[in-house]
Short mmCIF file of C-alpha atoms and ligand atoms in Angstrom, two decimals:
data_model
loop_
_atom_site.label_atom_id
_atom_site.label_comp_id
_atom_site.label_asym_id
_atom_site.label_seq_id
_atom_site.Cartn_x
_atom_site.Cartn_y
_atom_site.Cartn_z
CA MET A 69 -11.02 85.60 132.00
CA ILE A 70 -13.31 84.42 128.72
CA ALA A 71 -16.76 82.96 128.68
CA LEU A 72 -17.71 80.17 126.34
CA ALA A 73 -20.78 79.06 124.90
CA SER A 74 -22.04 77.26 122.27
CA ASP A 75 -25.34 74.81 120.85
CA HIS A 76 -25.30 71.60 119.90
CA VAL A 77 -24.22 72.57 116.28
CA GLY A 78 -21.86 74.38 117.65
CA ILE A 79 -20.05 72.17 120.34
CA GLU A 80 -17.66 70.70 118.17
CA LEU A 81 -15.87 74.23 117.18
CA LYS A 82 -16.22 75.40 120.72
CA ARG A 83 -14.06 72.21 121.67
CA SER A 84 -11.70 72.93 118.89
CA ILE A 85 -11.42 76.62 120.20
CA MET A 86 -10.81 75.15 123.99
CA GLU A 87 -7.63 72.92 122.44
CA TYR A 88 -6.55 76.71 121.34
CA LEU A 89 -6.75 78.31 124.32
CA ASP A 90 -5.23 76.20 126.59
CA GLU A 91 -2.57 75.86 124.15
CA LYS A 92 -2.06 79.30 124.31
CA GLY A 93 -2.83 79.37 127.99
CA TYR A 94 -6.07 81.29 128.20
CA ALA A 95 -8.29 80.97 131.05
CA TYR A 96 -12.11 80.23 129.99
CA VAL A 97 -15.21 78.96 131.81
CA ASP A 98 -17.62 76.83 129.64
CA TYR A 99 -21.11 78.22 130.19
CA GLY A 100 -22.36 74.95 127.88
CA THR A 101 -23.94 73.39 126.13
CA TYR A 102 -21.92 70.16 126.68
CA ASP A 103 -23.25 67.78 125.19
CA THR A 104 -24.88 67.53 121.50
CA VAL A 105 -28.34 66.72 122.84
CA ARG A 106 -30.88 69.12 120.44
CA CYS A 107 -30.57 72.49 122.32
CA ASN A 108 -31.59 76.44 122.26
CA TYR A 109 -29.32 78.60 121.74
CA PRO A 110 -30.13 81.87 122.94
CA GLU A 111 -29.96 79.81 126.63
CA TYR A 112 -26.58 79.27 126.47
CA ALA A 113 -25.98 82.75 124.81
CA LEU A 114 -27.67 84.33 127.83
CA LYS A 115 -25.57 82.69 130.40
CA ALA A 116 -22.55 83.67 128.37
CA ALA A 117 -23.25 87.21 128.08
CA ASN A 118 -24.77 87.97 131.33
CA ALA A 119 -20.77 86.62 132.64
CA VAL A 120 -19.45 89.23 130.59
CA ALA A 121 -21.55 92.08 131.23
CA ASN A 122 -21.09 91.50 134.61
CA GLN A 123 -17.74 91.84 133.97
CA GLU A 124 -17.00 88.10 135.63
CA CYS A 125 -15.26 87.59 132.62
CA ASP A 126 -13.66 89.88 130.07
CA ARG A 127 -15.01 88.76 127.25
CA GLY A 128 -16.89 85.62 125.18
CA ILE A 129 -17.16 83.46 122.66
CA LEU A 130 -19.85 82.07 120.89
CA CYS A 131 -20.53 78.96 118.50
CA CYS A 132 -23.48 77.90 116.87
CA GLY A 133 -24.46 76.96 112.80
CA THR A 134 -24.39 79.82 111.59
CA GLY A 135 -22.78 81.86 114.65
CA VAL A 136 -26.40 83.82 113.79
CA GLY A 137 -28.69 82.92 116.45
CA ILE A 138 -26.43 82.68 118.93
CA SER A 139 -24.99 86.60 118.23
CA ILE A 140 -28.27 88.01 118.11
CA ALA A 141 -29.33 86.87 121.77
CA ALA A 142 -25.93 87.92 123.08
CA ASN A 143 -27.08 91.00 121.60
CA LYS A 144 -30.32 91.56 123.15
CA VAL A 145 -27.87 91.63 126.85
CA LYS A 146 -26.83 95.15 127.68
CA GLY A 147 -23.64 96.45 126.89
CA ILE A 148 -22.56 93.60 124.72
CA ARG A 149 -21.01 93.90 121.71
CA CYS A 150 -20.94 90.57 119.58
CA VAL A 151 -19.80 90.03 116.07
CA VAL A 152 -20.57 87.65 113.68
CA CYS A 153 -17.13 86.92 111.68
CA SER A 154 -16.27 84.30 108.98
CA ASP A 155 -13.43 86.36 108.19
CA PRO A 156 -10.00 87.36 110.15
CA TYR A 157 -10.59 90.86 108.56
CA SER A 158 -13.75 91.47 110.09
CA ALA A 159 -12.73 89.93 113.92
CA LEU A 160 -9.25 92.42 114.08
CA LEU A 161 -11.03 95.57 112.94
CA SER A 162 -14.26 94.38 115.36
CA ARG A 163 -12.08 94.64 118.09
CA GLN A 164 -10.11 97.93 116.81
CA HIS A 165 -12.59 100.00 115.83
CA ASN A 166 -16.07 98.46 117.80
CA ASP A 167 -14.53 97.44 120.81
CA SER A 168 -16.92 93.89 120.33
CA ASN A 169 -16.71 91.68 123.38
CA MET A 170 -18.07 88.72 122.33
CA LEU A 171 -16.71 87.12 119.29
CA ALA A 172 -19.79 84.15 117.17
CA MET A 173 -18.74 81.91 114.33
CA GLY A 174 -20.66 79.01 112.69
CA SER A 175 -19.84 75.57 112.87
CA ARG A 176 -21.75 74.69 109.46
CA VAL A 177 -19.40 78.32 107.95
CA VAL A 178 -16.32 78.05 109.03
CA GLY A 179 -13.60 75.31 109.04
CA LYS A 180 -11.34 74.88 111.89
CA ASP A 181 -8.13 76.39 110.62
CA LEU A 182 -10.38 79.72 109.36
CA ALA A 183 -11.63 79.21 112.87
CA LEU A 184 -8.93 79.51 114.58
CA MET A 185 -7.10 82.84 112.09
CA ILE A 186 -10.47 84.11 113.26
CA LEU A 187 -10.02 84.08 116.94
CA GLU A 188 -6.57 84.87 116.79
CA CYS A 189 -7.23 88.30 115.29
CA TRP A 190 -9.65 88.67 117.75
CA LEU A 191 -7.62 87.85 120.47
CA ASN A 192 -4.91 90.38 119.88
CA GLY A 193 -6.85 92.85 118.15
CA GLU A 194 -7.01 96.20 120.65
CA TYR A 195 -9.44 98.61 120.47
CA GLU A 196 -8.44 101.96 119.50
CA GLY A 197 -10.91 104.40 120.71
CA GLY A 198 -10.68 108.18 119.87
CA ARG A 199 -13.14 108.51 116.84
CA HIS A 200 -14.39 105.23 117.14
CA ALA A 201 -15.29 105.82 120.76
CA VAL A 202 -17.95 108.45 119.72
CA ARG A 203 -19.43 105.84 117.76
CA VAL A 204 -19.29 103.25 120.18
CA ARG A 205 -21.28 105.46 122.90
CA GLU A 206 -23.29 106.43 120.53
CA ILE A 207 -24.32 102.36 120.14
CA SER A 208 -24.79 102.31 123.86
CA GLN A 209 -27.48 105.12 124.13
CA ILE A 210 -29.25 103.52 121.15
CA GLU A 211 -29.15 100.74 124.39
CA THR A 212 -30.00 102.58 126.84
CA THR A 213 -32.24 105.24 125.63
CA GLY A 214 -33.43 104.06 122.28
CA GLU A 215 -31.94 107.39 120.80
CA ILE A 216 -28.49 109.24 120.12
CA GLU A 217 -28.37 112.55 122.26
CA GLY A 218 -27.87 115.60 120.54
CA ILE A 219 -29.89 114.28 117.60
C1 RB5 B 596 -29.52 74.57 115.39
O1 RB5 B 596 -30.57 74.18 113.93
C2 RB5 B 596 -29.14 75.88 114.52
O2 RB5 B 596 -30.35 77.14 113.78
C3 RB5 B 596 -28.65 76.96 115.60
O3 RB5 B 596 -27.19 76.08 115.56
C4 RB5 B 596 -27.51 78.26 114.32
O4 RB5 B 596 -27.38 78.34 113.39
C5 RB5 B 596 -28.69 79.34 114.81
O5 RB5 B 596 -28.17 80.70 114.17
#
């Protein structure tokens, strides 16, 4: 299950993503916003990020104007590794190396076709573990204790 959220600026891109997910057969939950009335992206980032953090959803996709604000908000939730991407390579590597569990994109930054290409790379990317697991664990330690064990 994929958690989706956007603000009013990102809603059109989110709708394109929903169409793509429908076509490919992915199940998702939309945590809002549901219209183009001006709103505050942290409120929607929080709902989707909580759904991923508490494992109601496996991963999440967020859209705002730049992808920046909504990703910063999501990354405040413990256990979230949200990456804001405007290129497919970073999206793929964020899965393979960083085990990103949320993807954010900006509707004012990427067009629909590029966004869907980024999304495809991110959805198909597999976490490689190994040497990367050490680094992801260190990220978690910073989040939990503000320190890295042994450093
Ligand atoms: C809303 O105007 C805009 O600030 C928001 O969509 C996003 O770009 C924030 O990072």
